[in-house]
mmCIF file of C-alpha atoms in Angstrom:
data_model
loop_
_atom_site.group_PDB
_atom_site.id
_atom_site.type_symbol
_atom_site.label_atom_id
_atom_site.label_comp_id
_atom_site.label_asym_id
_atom_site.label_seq_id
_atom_site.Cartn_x
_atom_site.Cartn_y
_atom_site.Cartn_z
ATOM 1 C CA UNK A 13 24.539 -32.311 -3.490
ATOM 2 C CA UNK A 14 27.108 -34.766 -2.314
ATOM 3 C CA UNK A 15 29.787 -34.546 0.367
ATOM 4 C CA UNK A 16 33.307 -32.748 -0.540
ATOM 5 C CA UNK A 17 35.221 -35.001 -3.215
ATOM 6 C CA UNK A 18 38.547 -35.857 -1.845
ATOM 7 C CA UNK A 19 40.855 -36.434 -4.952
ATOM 8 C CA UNK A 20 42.116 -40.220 -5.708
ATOM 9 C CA UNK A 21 45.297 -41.438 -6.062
ATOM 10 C CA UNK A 22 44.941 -41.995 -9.700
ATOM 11 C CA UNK A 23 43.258 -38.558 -10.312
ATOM 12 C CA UNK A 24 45.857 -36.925 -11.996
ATOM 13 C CA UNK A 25 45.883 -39.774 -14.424
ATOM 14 C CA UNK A 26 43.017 -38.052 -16.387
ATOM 15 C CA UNK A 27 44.084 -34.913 -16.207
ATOM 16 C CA UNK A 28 46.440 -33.531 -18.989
ATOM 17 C CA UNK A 29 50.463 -33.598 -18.763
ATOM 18 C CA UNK A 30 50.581 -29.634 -18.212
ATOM 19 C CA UNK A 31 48.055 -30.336 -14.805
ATOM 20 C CA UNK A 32 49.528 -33.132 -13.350
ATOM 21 C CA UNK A 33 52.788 -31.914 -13.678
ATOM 22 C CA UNK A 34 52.942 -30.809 -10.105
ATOM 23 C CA UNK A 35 52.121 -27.571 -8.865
ATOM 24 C CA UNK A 36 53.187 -24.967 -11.258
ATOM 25 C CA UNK A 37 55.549 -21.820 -10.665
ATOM 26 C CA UNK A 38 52.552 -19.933 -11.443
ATOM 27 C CA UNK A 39 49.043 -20.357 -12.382
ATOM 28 C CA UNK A 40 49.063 -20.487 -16.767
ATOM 29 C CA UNK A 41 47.600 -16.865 -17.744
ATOM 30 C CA UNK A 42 45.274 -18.079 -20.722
ATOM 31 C CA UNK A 43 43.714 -21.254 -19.678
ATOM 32 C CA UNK A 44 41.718 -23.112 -17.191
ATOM 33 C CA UNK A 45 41.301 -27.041 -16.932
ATOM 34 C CA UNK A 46 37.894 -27.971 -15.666
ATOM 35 C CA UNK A 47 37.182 -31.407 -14.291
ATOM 36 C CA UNK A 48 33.392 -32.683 -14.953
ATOM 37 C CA UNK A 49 31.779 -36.024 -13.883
ATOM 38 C CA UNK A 50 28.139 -36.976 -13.305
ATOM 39 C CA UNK A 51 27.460 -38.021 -9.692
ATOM 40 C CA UNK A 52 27.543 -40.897 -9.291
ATOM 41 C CA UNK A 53 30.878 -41.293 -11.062
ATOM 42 C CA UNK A 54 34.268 -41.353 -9.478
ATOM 43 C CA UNK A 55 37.200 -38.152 -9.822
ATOM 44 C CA UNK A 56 39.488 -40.508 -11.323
ATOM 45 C CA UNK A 57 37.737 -40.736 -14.434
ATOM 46 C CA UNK A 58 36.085 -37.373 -14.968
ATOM 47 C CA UNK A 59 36.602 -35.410 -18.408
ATOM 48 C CA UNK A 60 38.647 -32.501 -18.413
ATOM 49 C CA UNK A 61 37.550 -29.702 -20.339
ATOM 50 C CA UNK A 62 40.465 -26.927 -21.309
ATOM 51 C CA UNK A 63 38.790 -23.353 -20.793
ATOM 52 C CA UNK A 64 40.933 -20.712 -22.408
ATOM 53 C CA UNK A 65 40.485 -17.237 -21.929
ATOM 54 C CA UNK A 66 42.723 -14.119 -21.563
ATOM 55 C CA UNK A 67 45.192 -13.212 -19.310
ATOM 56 C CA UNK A 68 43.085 -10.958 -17.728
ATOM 57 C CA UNK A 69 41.869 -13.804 -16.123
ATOM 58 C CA UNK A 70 44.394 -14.635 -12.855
ATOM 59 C CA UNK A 71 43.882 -16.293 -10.129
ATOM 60 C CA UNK A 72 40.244 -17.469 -10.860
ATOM 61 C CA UNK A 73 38.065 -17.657 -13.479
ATOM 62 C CA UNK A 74 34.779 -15.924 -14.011
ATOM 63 C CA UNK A 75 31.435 -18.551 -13.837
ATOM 64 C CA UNK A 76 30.447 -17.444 -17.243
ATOM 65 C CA UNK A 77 33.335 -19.310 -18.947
ATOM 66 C CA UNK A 78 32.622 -22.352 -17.261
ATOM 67 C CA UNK A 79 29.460 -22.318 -18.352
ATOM 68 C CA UNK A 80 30.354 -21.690 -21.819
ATOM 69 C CA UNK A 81 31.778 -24.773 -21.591
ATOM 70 C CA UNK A 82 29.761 -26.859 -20.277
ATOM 71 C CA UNK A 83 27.165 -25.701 -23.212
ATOM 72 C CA UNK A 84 29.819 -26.078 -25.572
ATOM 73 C CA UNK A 85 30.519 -29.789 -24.349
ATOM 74 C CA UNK A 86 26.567 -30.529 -24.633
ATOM 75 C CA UNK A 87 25.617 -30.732 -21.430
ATOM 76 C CA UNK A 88 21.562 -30.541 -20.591
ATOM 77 C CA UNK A 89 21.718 -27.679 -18.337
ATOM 78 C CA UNK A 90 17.636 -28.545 -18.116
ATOM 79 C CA UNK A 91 18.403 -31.772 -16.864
ATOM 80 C CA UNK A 92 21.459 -31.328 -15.010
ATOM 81 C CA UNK A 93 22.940 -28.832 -12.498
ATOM 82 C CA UNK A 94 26.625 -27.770 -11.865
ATOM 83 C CA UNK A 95 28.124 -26.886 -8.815
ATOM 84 C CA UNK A 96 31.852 -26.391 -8.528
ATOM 85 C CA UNK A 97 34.036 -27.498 -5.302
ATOM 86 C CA UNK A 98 35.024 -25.024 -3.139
ATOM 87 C CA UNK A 99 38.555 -25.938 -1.541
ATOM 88 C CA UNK A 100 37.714 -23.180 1.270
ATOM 89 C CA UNK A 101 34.701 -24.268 2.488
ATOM 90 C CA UNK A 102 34.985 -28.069 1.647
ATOM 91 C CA UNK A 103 31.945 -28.069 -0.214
ATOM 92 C CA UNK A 104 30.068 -27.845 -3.392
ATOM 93 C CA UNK A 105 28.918 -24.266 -4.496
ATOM 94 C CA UNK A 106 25.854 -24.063 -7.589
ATOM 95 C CA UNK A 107 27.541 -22.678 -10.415
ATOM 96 C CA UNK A 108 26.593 -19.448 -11.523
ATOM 97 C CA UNK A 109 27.455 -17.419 -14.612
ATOM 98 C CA UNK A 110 28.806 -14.396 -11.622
ATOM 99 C CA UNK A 111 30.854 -16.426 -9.568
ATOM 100 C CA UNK A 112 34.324 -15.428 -9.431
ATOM 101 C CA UNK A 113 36.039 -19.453 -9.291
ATOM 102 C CA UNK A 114 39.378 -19.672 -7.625
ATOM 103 C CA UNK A 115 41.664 -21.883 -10.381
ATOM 104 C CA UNK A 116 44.463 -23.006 -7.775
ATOM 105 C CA UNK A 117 42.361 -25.951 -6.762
ATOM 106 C CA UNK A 118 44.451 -28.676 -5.157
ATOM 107 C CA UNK A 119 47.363 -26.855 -6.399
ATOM 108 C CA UNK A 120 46.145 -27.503 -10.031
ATOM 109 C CA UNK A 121 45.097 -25.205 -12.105
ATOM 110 C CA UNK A 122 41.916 -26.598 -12.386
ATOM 111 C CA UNK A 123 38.160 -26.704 -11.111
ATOM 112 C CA UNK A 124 35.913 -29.404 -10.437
ATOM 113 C CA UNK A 125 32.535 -29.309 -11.592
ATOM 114 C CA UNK A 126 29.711 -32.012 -10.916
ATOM 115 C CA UNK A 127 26.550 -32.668 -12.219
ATOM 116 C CA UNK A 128 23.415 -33.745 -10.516
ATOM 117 C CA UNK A 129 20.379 -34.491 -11.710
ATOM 118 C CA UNK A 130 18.174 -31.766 -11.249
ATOM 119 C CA UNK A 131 14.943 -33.197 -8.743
ATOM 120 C CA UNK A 132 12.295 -30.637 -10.227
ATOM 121 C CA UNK A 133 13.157 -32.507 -13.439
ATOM 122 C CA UNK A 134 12.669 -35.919 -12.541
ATOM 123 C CA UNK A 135 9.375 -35.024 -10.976
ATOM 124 C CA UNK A 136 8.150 -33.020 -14.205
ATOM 125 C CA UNK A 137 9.159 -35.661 -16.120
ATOM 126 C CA UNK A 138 7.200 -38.176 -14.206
ATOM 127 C CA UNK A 139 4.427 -35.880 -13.523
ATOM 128 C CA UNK A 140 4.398 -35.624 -17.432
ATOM 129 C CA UNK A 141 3.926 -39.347 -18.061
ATOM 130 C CA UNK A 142 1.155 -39.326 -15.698
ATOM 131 C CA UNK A 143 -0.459 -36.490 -17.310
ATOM 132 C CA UNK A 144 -0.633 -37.669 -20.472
ATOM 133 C CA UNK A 145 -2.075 -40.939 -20.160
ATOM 134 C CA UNK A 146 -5.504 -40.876 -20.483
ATOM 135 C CA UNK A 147 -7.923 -42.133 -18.450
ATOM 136 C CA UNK A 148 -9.374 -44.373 -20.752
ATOM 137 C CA UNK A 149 -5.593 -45.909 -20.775
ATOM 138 C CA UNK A 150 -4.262 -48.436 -18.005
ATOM 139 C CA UNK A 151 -1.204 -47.412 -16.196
ATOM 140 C CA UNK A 152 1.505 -49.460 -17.650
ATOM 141 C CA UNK A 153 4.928 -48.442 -17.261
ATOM 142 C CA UNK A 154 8.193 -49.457 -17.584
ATOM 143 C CA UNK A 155 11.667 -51.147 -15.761
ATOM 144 C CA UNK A 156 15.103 -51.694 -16.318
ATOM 145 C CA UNK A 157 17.056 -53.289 -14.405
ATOM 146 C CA UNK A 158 21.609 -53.372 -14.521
ATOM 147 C CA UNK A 159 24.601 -54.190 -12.782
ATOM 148 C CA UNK A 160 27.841 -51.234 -12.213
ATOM 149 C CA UNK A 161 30.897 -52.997 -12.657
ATOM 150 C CA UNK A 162 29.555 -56.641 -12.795
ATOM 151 C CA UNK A 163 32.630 -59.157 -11.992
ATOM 152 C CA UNK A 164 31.261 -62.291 -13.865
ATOM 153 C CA UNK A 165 29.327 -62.999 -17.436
ATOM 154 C CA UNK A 166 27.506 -66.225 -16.083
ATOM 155 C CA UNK A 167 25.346 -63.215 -13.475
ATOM 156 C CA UNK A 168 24.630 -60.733 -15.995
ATOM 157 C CA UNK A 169 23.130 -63.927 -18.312
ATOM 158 C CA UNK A 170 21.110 -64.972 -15.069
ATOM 159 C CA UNK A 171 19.856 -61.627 -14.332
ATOM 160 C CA UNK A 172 19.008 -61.723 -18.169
ATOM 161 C CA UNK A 173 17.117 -64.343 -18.200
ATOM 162 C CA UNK A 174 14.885 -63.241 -14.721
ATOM 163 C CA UNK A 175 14.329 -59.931 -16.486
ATOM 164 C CA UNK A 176 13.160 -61.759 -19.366
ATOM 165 C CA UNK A 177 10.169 -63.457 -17.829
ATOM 166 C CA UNK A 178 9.444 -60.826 -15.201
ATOM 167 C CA UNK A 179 9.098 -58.058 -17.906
ATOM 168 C CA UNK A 180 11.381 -56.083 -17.999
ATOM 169 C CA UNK A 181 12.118 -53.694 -21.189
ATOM 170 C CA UNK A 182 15.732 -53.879 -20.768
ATOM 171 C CA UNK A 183 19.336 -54.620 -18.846
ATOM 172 C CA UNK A 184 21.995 -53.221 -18.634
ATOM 173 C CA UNK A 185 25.667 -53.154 -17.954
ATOM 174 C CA UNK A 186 27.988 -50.215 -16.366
ATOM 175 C CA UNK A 187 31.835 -50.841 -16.074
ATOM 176 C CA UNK A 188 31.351 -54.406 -16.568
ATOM 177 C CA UNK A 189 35.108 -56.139 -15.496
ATOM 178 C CA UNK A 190 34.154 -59.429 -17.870
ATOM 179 C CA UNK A 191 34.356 -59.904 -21.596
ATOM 180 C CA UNK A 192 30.872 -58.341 -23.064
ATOM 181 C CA UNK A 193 31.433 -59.814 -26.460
ATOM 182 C CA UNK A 194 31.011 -63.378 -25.250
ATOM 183 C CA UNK A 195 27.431 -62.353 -23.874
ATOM 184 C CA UNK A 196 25.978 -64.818 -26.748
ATOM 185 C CA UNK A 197 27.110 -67.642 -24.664
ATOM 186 C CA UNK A 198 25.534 -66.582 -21.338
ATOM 187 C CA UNK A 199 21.772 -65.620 -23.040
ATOM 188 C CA UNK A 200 20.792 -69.345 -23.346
ATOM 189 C CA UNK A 201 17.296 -68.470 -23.751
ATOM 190 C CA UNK A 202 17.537 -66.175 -26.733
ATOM 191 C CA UNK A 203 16.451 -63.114 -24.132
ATOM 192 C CA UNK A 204 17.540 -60.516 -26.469
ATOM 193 C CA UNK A 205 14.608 -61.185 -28.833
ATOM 194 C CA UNK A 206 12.474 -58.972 -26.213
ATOM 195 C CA UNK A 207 15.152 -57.354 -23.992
ATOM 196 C CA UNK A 208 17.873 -55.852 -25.436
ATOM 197 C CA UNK A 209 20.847 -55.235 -23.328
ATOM 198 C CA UNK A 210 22.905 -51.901 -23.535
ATOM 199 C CA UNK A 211 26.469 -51.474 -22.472
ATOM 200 C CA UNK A 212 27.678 -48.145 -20.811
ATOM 201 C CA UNK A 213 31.726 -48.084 -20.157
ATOM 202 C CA UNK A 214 31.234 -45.937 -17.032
ATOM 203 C CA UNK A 215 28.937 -43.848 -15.043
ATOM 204 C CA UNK A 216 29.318 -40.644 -17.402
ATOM 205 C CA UNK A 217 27.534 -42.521 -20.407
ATOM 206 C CA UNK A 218 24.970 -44.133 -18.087
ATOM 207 C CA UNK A 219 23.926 -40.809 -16.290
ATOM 208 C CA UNK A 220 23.630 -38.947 -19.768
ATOM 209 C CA UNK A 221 21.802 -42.025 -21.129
ATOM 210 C CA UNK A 222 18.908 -42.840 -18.358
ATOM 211 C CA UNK A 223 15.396 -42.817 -19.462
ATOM 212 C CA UNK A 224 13.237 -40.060 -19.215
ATOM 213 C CA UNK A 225 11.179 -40.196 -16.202
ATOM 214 C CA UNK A 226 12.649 -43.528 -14.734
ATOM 215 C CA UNK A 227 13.814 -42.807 -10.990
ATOM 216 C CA UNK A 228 17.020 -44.709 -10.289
ATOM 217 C CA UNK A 229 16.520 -47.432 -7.568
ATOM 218 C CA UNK A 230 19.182 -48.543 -5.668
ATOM 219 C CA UNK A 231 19.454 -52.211 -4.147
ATOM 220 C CA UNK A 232 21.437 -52.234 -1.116
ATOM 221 C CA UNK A 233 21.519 -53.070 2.182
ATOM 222 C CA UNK A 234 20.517 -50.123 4.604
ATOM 223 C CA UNK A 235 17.575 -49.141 1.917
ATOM 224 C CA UNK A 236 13.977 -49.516 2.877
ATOM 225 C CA UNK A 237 12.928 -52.848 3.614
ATOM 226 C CA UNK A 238 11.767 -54.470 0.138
ATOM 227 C CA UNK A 239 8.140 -55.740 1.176
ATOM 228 C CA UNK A 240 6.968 -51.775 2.149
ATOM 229 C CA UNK A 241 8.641 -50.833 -1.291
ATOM 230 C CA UNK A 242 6.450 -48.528 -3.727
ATOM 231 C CA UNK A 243 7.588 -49.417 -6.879
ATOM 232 C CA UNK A 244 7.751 -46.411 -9.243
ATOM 233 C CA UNK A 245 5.790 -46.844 -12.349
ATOM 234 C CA UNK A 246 9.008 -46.303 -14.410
ATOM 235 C CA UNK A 247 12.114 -47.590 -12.546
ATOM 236 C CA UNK A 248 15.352 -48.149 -13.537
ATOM 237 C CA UNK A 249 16.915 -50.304 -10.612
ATOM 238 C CA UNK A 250 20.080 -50.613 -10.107
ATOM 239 C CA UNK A 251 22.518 -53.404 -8.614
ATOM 240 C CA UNK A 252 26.347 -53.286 -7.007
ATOM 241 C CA UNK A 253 29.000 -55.916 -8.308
ATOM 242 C CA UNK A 254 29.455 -59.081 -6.902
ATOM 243 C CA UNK A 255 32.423 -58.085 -4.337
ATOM 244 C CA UNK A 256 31.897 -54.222 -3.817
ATOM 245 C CA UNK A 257 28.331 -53.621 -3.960
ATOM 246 C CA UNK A 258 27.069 -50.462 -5.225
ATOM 247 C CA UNK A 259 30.181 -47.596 -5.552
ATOM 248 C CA UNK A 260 29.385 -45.032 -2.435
ATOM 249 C CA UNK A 261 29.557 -42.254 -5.173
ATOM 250 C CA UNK A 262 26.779 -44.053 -7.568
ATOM 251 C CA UNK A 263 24.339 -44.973 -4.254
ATOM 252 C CA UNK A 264 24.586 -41.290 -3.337
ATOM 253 C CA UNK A 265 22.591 -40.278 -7.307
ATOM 254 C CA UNK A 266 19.814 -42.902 -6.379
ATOM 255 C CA UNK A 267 16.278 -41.771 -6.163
ATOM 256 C CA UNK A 268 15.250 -44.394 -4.049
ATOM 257 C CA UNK A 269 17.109 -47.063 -2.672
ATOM 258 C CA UNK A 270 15.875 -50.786 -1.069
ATOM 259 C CA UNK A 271 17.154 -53.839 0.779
ATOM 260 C CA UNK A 272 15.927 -57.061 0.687
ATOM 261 C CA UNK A 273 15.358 -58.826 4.275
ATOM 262 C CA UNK A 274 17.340 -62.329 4.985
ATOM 263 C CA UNK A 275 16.394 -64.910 7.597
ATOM 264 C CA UNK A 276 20.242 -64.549 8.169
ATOM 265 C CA UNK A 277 23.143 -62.876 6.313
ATOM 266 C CA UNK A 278 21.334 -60.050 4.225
ATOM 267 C CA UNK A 279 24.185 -60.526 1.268
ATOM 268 C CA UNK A 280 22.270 -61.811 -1.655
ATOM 269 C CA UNK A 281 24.240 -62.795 -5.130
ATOM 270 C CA UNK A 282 23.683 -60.208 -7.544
ATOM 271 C CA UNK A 283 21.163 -61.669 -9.949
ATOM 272 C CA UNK A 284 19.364 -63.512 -7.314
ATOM 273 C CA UNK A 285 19.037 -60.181 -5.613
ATOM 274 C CA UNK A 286 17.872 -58.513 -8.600
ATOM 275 C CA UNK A 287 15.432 -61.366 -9.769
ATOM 276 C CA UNK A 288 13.729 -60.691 -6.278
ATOM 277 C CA UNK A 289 13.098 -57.333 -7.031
ATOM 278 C CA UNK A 290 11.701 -58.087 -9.973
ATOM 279 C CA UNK A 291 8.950 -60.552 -8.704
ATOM 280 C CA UNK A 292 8.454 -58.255 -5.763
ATOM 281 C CA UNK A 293 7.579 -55.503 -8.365
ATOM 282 C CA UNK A 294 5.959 -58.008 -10.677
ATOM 283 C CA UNK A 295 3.583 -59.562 -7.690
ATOM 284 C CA UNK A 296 2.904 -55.715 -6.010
ATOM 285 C CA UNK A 297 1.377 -55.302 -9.564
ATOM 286 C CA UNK A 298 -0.250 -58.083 -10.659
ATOM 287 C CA UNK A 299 -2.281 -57.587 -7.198
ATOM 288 C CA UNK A 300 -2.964 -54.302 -7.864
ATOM 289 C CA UNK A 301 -4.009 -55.015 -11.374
ATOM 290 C CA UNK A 302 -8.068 -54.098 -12.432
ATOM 291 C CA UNK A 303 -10.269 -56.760 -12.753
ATOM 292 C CA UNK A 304 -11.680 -57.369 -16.169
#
């Protein structure tokens, strides 16, 4: 679970006009505002669910409800685990339908709740590929490969067009900060015949949205080195924006991350730095390929 979540500047921007109205005379007796994200995705732009309940209620709020809600919002609780932040301890606690959830949080009358990716389920899920391929069957797999918060539309058609020939099954964008609709322009080699591209507008959507069994793969500096890389047999791999890099918060939900070594400065444009990972994974498995 990740670090305590200090709340931005613009945090109260998401939250509704009777919880950002500064701290209240006293805490409202019939409802509860409860702030999800994914990890991975930053405070300032987290849902916030409205939990109401009766006055009974006080000072905190039972677990149950806030579980209730998170059903009731569709959230995979197979797939996904909650843990709400506890102000006292400066931590992250796993929710559970008996905890007893102080609602005074950062003198809001509110809770934050984040969800992880459960670990057991991204190794059943990959354990469950494997097991089901026969072994009359090569091992074939799968890769995506996408940039969060890309800065320019002439990257994102370069990257295309390296994911193209290097086989990947698709691209994607997260947050992307250029005009998506002129995307026609940038894929000059009609890519999206055989790699579609899919647009998320923020983490949320991406993290409820990644393929089943496809460990997320970080591509940052700091990772392990590139050429000692195992590449998953599903991979989704993921790259930062052109001026930023990878969002602390996102790099902190990868499964794996790697960096790419330089002769000198190790800062690599983002679709040259992806199109290396792609012929690294491409040329690890082409050697490792059967012979006829």
């Amino acid at each position: 679970m990740s670090g305590p979540a200090a709340l931005p500047d613009d945090a109260s921007a998401a939250l509704p006009r009777a919880a950002r109205a500064g701290p209240p005379a006293a805490l409202s007796a019939g409802v509860t505002y409860v702030r999800l994200c994914y990890r991975g995705q930053r405070k300032g732009t987290a849902k916030v669910l409205r939990v109401e309940h009766g006055d009974e209620v006080g000072a905190a709020v039972p677990g149950r409800l806030v579980v209730a809600a998170l059903a009731a919002e569709g959230v995979d609780a197979a797939r996904f685990g909650a843990a709400w932040y506890h102000e006292g301890l400066d931590g992250y606690l796993a929710l559970r339908e008996e905890d007893i959830i102080p609602r005074g949080h950062h003198q809001r009358e509110g809770v934050d709740v984040e969800l992880s990716e459960n670990v057991e389920w991204t190794a059943r899920a990959v354990s469950r590929l494997a097991a089901s391929r026969g072994d009359d069957r090569p091992e074939t797999g799968y890769f995506g490969v996408g940039i969060v918060r890309g800065k320019t539309a002439s990257n994102h058609g370069i990257l295309w067009r390296s994911a193209y020939q290097l086989g990947a099954a698709f691209i994607f964008t997260i947050g992307a900060r250029y005009d998506s609709a002129k995307e026609g322009a940038v894929d000059t080699y009609g890519c999206a015949r055989a790699v579609p591209c899919f647009h998320y507008d923020d983490w949320a959507a991406f993290a409820k949205s990644a393929p089943f069994g496809a460990p997320l793969v970080g591509v940052e500096t700091g990772g392990e080195p590139l050429d000692t890389f195992e590449h998953p047999p599903c991979a989704v791999y993921l790259l930062g924006s052109e001026d930023s890099g990878i969002p602390p918060a996102a790099l902190a939900a990868m499964h794996h991350t790697v960096s790419i070594p330089a002769a000198r400065g190790a800062s690599y444009n983002v679709a040259v730095a992806g199109s290396l990972v792609m012929y690294d994974r491409f040329a690890k498995r082409a050697r490792g390929a059967p012979e006829e």
